[in-house]
Amino acid sequence: MNKKYSKWSAILSTICAITIFTSYAIAPQEPEGSMVVLLKILFFTSIIAGVLSLILSYLAFNNKEEGFLKKIAPIIILLILLVFVLSFIGIVLSLGDFF
């Protein structure tokens, strides 16, 4: 069977992870000018790639494609969410020092 859905699902989830972390890595404290446009492009590309990768992963499961590639997209998306949750918890705990 052709693994077209699972392959593209894995590729798009990798693009999602790279673009979201790149947008946060290069963002200055107060972005101005073309940096704002670049950050918006990276952020929305990440969201679109993540949603498409989850849809393609769902289609791969429905078509009963073989292999592990169909499971990569949900794992990467969950890891991205875990990083943001841990970051949020760290921010909240560090704000507790001010009170």
Tab-separated table of N, CA and C in Angstrom:
chain	number	residue	atom	x	y	z
A	1	MET	N	0.830	-1.177	0.000
A	1	MET	CA	0.000	0.000	0.000
A	1	MET	C	0.886	1.257	0.000
A	2	ASN	N	0.472	2.256	-0.702
A	2	ASN	CA	1.227	3.503	-0.777
A	2	ASN	C	1.018	4.304	0.511
A	3	LYS	N	2.100	4.698	1.142
A	3	LYS	CA	2.029	5.404	2.423
A	3	LYS	C	2.000	6.916	2.228
A	4	LYS	N	1.129	7.390	1.362
A	4	LYS	CA	1.160	8.816	1.057
A	4	LYS	C	0.647	9.681	2.204
A	5	TYR	N	-0.391	9.256	2.902
A	5	TYR	CA	-0.917	10.087	3.983
A	5	TYR	C	0.027	10.132	5.176
A	6	SER	N	0.531	8.980	5.554
A	6	SER	CA	1.391	8.937	6.740
A	6	SER	C	2.713	9.663	6.508
A	7	LYS	N	3.237	9.569	5.291
A	7	LYS	CA	4.498	10.262	4.986
A	7	LYS	C	4.310	11.770	5.075
A	8	TRP	N	3.251	12.286	4.460
A	8	TRP	CA	3.018	13.727	4.492
A	8	TRP	C	2.615	14.201	5.881
A	9	SER	N	1.958	13.346	6.629
A	9	SER	CA	1.621	13.685	8.004
A	9	SER	C	2.880	13.896	8.835
A	10	ALA	N	3.843	13.009	8.686
A	10	ALA	CA	5.103	13.138	9.428
A	10	ALA	C	5.885	14.368	8.978
A	11	ILE	N	5.914	14.628	7.678
A	11	ILE	CA	6.634	15.798	7.158
A	11	ILE	C	6.010	17.090	7.677
A	12	LEU	N	4.675	17.180	7.617
A	12	LEU	CA	4.005	18.400	8.066
A	12	LEU	C	4.117	18.606	9.573
A	13	SER	N	4.105	17.537	10.331
A	13	SER	CA	4.266	17.713	11.781
A	13	SER	C	5.677	18.173	12.124
A	14	THR	N	6.663	17.719	11.358
A	14	THR	CA	8.031	18.191	11.561
A	14	THR	C	8.145	19.670	11.195
A	15	ILE	N	7.514	20.069	10.097
A	15	ILE	CA	7.490	21.481	9.705
A	15	ILE	C	6.800	22.312	10.777
A	16	CYS	N	5.727	21.782	11.335
A	16	CYS	CA	5.013	22.471	12.415
A	16	CYS	C	5.936	22.726	13.598
A	17	ALA	N	6.650	21.709	14.021
A	17	ALA	CA	7.545	21.855	15.175
A	17	ALA	C	8.668	22.843	14.879
A	18	ILE	N	9.254	22.741	13.703
A	18	ILE	CA	10.370	23.627	13.354
A	18	ILE	C	9.920	25.079	13.290
A	19	THR	N	8.780	25.341	12.648
A	19	THR	CA	8.338	26.729	12.492
A	19	THR	C	7.887	27.345	13.814
A	20	ILE	N	7.228	26.565	14.679
A	20	ILE	CA	6.782	27.159	15.952
A	20	ILE	C	7.968	27.473	16.849
A	21	PHE	N	8.945	26.578	16.900
A	21	PHE	CA	10.100	26.844	17.751
A	21	PHE	C	11.003	27.917	17.147
A	22	THR	N	11.069	28.013	15.823
A	22	THR	CA	11.836	29.077	15.181
A	22	THR	C	11.212	30.437	15.463
A	23	SER	N	9.878	30.501	15.400
A	23	SER	CA	9.226	31.788	15.655
A	23	SER	C	9.482	32.269	17.079
A	24	TYR	N	9.533	31.358	18.037
A	24	TYR	CA	9.820	31.764	19.410
A	24	TYR	C	11.305	32.009	19.635
A	25	ALA	N	12.153	31.341	18.889
A	25	ALA	CA	13.599	31.506	19.072
A	25	ALA	C	14.095	32.845	18.536
A	26	ILE	N	13.516	33.312	17.418
A	26	ILE	CA	14.018	34.537	16.802
A	26	ILE	C	13.244	35.778	17.227
A	27	ALA	N	12.184	35.600	18.001
A	27	ALA	CA	11.349	36.746	18.371
A	27	ALA	C	12.048	37.626	19.402
A	28	PRO	N	12.195	38.916	19.094
A	28	PRO	CA	12.742	39.839	20.096
A	28	PRO	C	11.660	40.217	21.112
A	29	GLN	N	12.040	40.973	22.123
A	29	GLN	CA	11.074	41.386	23.149
A	29	GLN	C	9.959	42.243	22.557
A	30	GLU	N	10.340	43.158	21.666
A	30	GLU	CA	9.358	44.029	21.026
A	30	GLU	C	9.613	44.027	19.521
A	31	PRO	N	8.985	43.107	18.782
A	31	PRO	CA	9.222	43.036	17.339
A	31	PRO	C	8.633	44.245	16.613
A	32	GLU	N	9.335	44.657	15.568
A	32	GLU	CA	8.901	45.808	14.779
A	32	GLU	C	9.086	45.512	13.305
A	33	GLY	N	8.279	46.160	12.493
A	33	GLY	CA	8.445	46.127	11.048
A	33	GLY	C	8.285	44.752	10.433
A	34	SER	N	9.272	44.388	9.628
A	34	SER	CA	9.195	43.127	8.890
A	34	SER	C	9.317	41.910	9.801
A	35	MET	N	9.864	42.097	10.999
A	35	MET	CA	9.958	40.980	11.947
A	35	MET	C	8.565	40.517	12.373
A	36	VAL	N	7.633	41.455	12.500
A	36	VAL	CA	6.260	41.102	12.863
A	36	VAL	C	5.644	40.231	11.779
A	37	VAL	N	5.855	40.616	10.532
A	37	VAL	CA	5.316	39.848	9.411
A	37	VAL	C	5.932	38.454	9.375
A	38	LEU	N	7.240	38.370	9.563
A	38	LEU	CA	7.920	37.075	9.559
A	38	LEU	C	7.413	36.179	10.684
A	39	LEU	N	7.233	36.736	11.866
A	39	LEU	CA	6.739	35.948	12.994
A	39	LEU	C	5.309	35.468	12.764
A	40	LYS	N	4.478	36.326	12.159
A	40	LYS	CA	3.110	35.904	11.845
A	40	LYS	C	3.101	34.781	10.820
A	41	ILE	N	3.953	34.896	9.805
A	41	ILE	CA	4.034	33.846	8.782
A	41	ILE	C	4.480	32.529	9.404
A	42	LEU	N	5.509	32.573	10.236
A	42	LEU	CA	5.987	31.349	10.886
A	42	LEU	C	4.929	30.753	11.811
A	43	PHE	N	4.268	31.592	12.584
A	43	PHE	CA	3.279	31.108	13.539
A	43	PHE	C	2.086	30.470	12.835
A	44	PHE	N	1.543	31.150	11.832
A	44	PHE	CA	0.367	30.608	11.150
A	44	PHE	C	0.719	29.425	10.257
A	45	THR	N	1.935	29.403	9.716
A	45	THR	CA	2.389	28.218	8.985
A	45	THR	C	2.443	27.023	9.918
A	46	SER	N	2.887	27.255	11.126
A	46	SER	CA	2.946	26.182	12.110
A	46	SER	C	1.556	25.648	12.437
A	47	ILE	N	0.609	26.532	12.646
A	47	ILE	CA	-0.749	26.095	12.968
A	47	ILE	C	-1.363	25.323	11.804
A	48	ILE	N	-1.215	25.838	10.597
A	48	ILE	CA	-1.785	25.168	9.425
A	48	ILE	C	-1.125	23.816	9.204
A	49	ALA	N	0.195	23.759	9.323
A	49	ALA	CA	0.900	22.483	9.142
A	49	ALA	C	0.497	21.476	10.211
A	50	GLY	N	0.307	21.929	11.444
A	50	GLY	CA	-0.109	21.031	12.515
A	50	GLY	C	-1.494	20.459	12.292
A	51	VAL	N	-2.424	21.309	11.891
A	51	VAL	CA	-3.790	20.838	11.632
A	51	VAL	C	-3.810	19.878	10.447
A	52	LEU	N	-3.104	20.231	9.374
A	52	LEU	CA	-3.059	19.341	8.209
A	52	LEU	C	-2.397	18.011	8.538
A	53	SER	N	-1.375	18.032	9.367
A	53	SER	CA	-0.710	16.773	9.720
A	53	SER	C	-1.630	15.876	10.534
A	54	LEU	N	-2.426	16.469	11.412
A	54	LEU	CA	-3.384	15.666	12.172
A	54	LEU	C	-4.485	15.103	11.280
A	55	ILE	N	-4.932	15.884	10.306
A	55	ILE	CA	-5.942	15.393	9.362
A	55	ILE	C	-5.381	14.246	8.535
A	56	LEU	N	-4.161	14.403	8.041
A	56	LEU	CA	-3.550	13.338	7.243
A	56	LEU	C	-3.261	12.097	8.083
A	57	SER	N	-2.928	12.289	9.331
A	57	SER	CA	-2.727	11.146	10.219
A	57	SER	C	-4.043	10.400	10.431
A	58	TYR	N	-5.120	11.135	10.581
A	58	TYR	CA	-6.444	10.523	10.708
A	58	TYR	C	-6.800	9.729	9.450
A	59	LEU	N	-6.516	10.302	8.279
A	59	LEU	CA	-6.782	9.592	7.023
A	59	LEU	C	-5.920	8.344	6.896
A	60	ALA	N	-4.694	8.414	7.385
A	60	ALA	CA	-3.812	7.242	7.348
A	60	ALA	C	-4.354	6.130	8.240
A	61	PHE	N	-4.887	6.494	9.397
A	61	PHE	CA	-5.492	5.488	10.272
A	61	PHE	C	-6.745	4.897	9.632
A	62	ASN	N	-7.551	5.745	8.978
A	62	ASN	CA	-8.765	5.248	8.317
A	62	ASN	C	-8.448	4.320	7.155
A	63	ASN	N	-7.375	4.607	6.421
A	63	ASN	CA	-6.984	3.762	5.287
A	63	ASN	C	-6.162	2.559	5.720
A	64	LYS	N	-5.942	2.434	7.023
A	64	LYS	CA	-5.194	1.313	7.599
A	64	LYS	C	-3.814	1.156	6.968
A	65	GLU	N	-3.127	2.298	6.842
A	65	GLU	CA	-1.768	2.257	6.313
A	65	GLU	C	-0.847	1.585	7.320
A	66	GLU	N	0.114	0.865	6.810
A	66	GLU	CA	1.059	0.165	7.673
A	66	GLU	C	2.188	1.107	8.081
A	67	GLY	N	2.870	0.747	9.141
A	67	GLY	CA	4.036	1.511	9.562
A	67	GLY	C	3.749	2.433	10.726
A	68	PHE	N	4.804	3.066	11.181
A	68	PHE	CA	4.716	3.935	12.352
A	68	PHE	C	4.593	5.410	11.996
A	69	LEU	N	4.733	5.773	10.719
A	69	LEU	CA	4.722	7.192	10.352
A	69	LEU	C	3.407	7.874	10.693
A	70	LYS	N	2.307	7.152	10.640
A	70	LYS	CA	1.011	7.764	10.937
A	70	LYS	C	0.892	8.156	12.406
A	71	LYS	N	1.731	7.583	13.259
A	71	LYS	CA	1.684	7.887	14.690
A	71	LYS	C	2.611	9.033	15.077
A	72	ILE	N	3.460	9.462	14.162
A	72	ILE	CA	4.440	10.503	14.483
A	72	ILE	C	3.779	11.867	14.668
A	73	ALA	N	2.822	12.222	13.805
A	73	ALA	CA	2.195	13.543	13.884
A	73	ALA	C	1.524	13.790	15.232
A	74	PRO	N	0.683	12.889	15.723
A	74	PRO	CA	0.091	13.163	17.042
A	74	PRO	C	1.126	13.236	18.161
A	75	ILE	N	2.176	12.436	18.069
A	75	ILE	CA	3.213	12.463	19.101
A	75	ILE	C	3.944	13.802	19.095
A	76	ILE	N	4.309	14.298	17.911
A	76	ILE	CA	5.017	15.582	17.820
A	76	ILE	C	4.124	16.723	18.298
A	77	ILE	N	2.851	16.714	17.897
A	77	ILE	CA	1.931	17.765	18.331
A	77	ILE	C	1.770	17.735	19.853
A	78	LEU	N	1.655	16.540	20.426
A	78	LEU	CA	1.545	16.435	21.887
A	78	LEU	C	2.817	16.909	22.590
A	79	LEU	N	3.982	16.635	22.004
A	79	LEU	CA	5.232	17.118	22.595
A	79	LEU	C	5.321	18.641	22.550
A	80	ILE	N	4.856	19.237	21.447
A	80	ILE	CA	4.832	20.702	21.353
A	80	ILE	C	3.921	21.273	22.436
A	81	LEU	N	2.735	20.685	22.592
A	81	LEU	CA	1.816	21.156	23.629
A	81	LEU	C	2.399	20.967	25.026
A	82	LEU	N	3.118	19.878	25.235
A	82	LEU	CA	3.752	19.638	26.531
A	82	LEU	C	4.793	20.710	26.849
A	83	VAL	N	5.570	21.100	25.845
A	83	VAL	CA	6.571	22.154	26.046
A	83	VAL	C	5.897	23.462	26.443
A	84	PHE	N	4.786	23.802	25.770
A	84	PHE	CA	4.096	25.045	26.103
A	84	PHE	C	3.443	24.985	27.481
A	85	VAL	N	2.905	23.837	27.847
A	85	VAL	CA	2.313	23.694	29.180
A	85	VAL	C	3.387	23.827	30.255
A	86	LEU	N	4.526	23.176	30.049
A	86	LEU	CA	5.615	23.288	31.021
A	86	LEU	C	6.153	24.715	31.097
A	87	SER	N	6.209	25.398	29.957
A	87	SER	CA	6.641	26.800	29.957
A	87	SER	C	5.657	27.664	30.735
A	88	PHE	N	4.374	27.425	30.526
A	88	PHE	CA	3.342	28.183	31.229
A	88	PHE	C	3.422	27.936	32.729
A	89	ILE	N	3.616	26.687	33.117
A	89	ILE	CA	3.745	26.361	34.538
A	89	ILE	C	4.971	27.055	35.132
A	90	GLY	N	6.071	27.068	34.392
A	90	GLY	CA	7.273	27.754	34.860
A	90	GLY	C	7.059	29.238	35.024
A	91	ILE	N	6.321	29.847	34.104
A	91	ILE	CA	6.035	31.281	34.201
A	91	ILE	C	5.158	31.565	35.411
A	92	VAL	N	4.137	30.742	35.607
A	92	VAL	CA	3.237	30.951	36.745
A	92	VAL	C	3.986	30.776	38.063
A	93	LEU	N	4.838	29.774	38.145
A	93	LEU	CA	5.598	29.558	39.379
A	93	LEU	C	6.588	30.684	39.637
A	94	SER	N	7.173	31.230	38.582
A	94	SER	CA	8.119	32.329	38.783
A	94	SER	C	7.398	33.618	39.156
A	95	LEU	N	6.153	33.779	38.728
A	95	LEU	CA	5.379	34.951	39.133
A	95	LEU	C	4.969	34.856	40.593
A	96	GLY	N	4.922	33.648	41.133
A	96	GLY	CA	4.575	33.477	42.536
A	96	GLY	C	5.597	34.090	43.469
A	97	ASP	N	6.814	34.302	42.994
A	97	ASP	CA	7.852	34.921	43.817
A	97	ASP	C	7.563	36.396	44.095
A	98	PHE	N	6.751	37.022	43.237
A	98	PHE	CA	6.463	38.439	43.399
A	98	PHE	C	5.385	38.704	44.442
A	99	PHE	N	4.652	37.690	44.855
A	99	PHE	CA	3.533	37.891	45.789
A	99	PHE	C	3.881	37.468	47.178
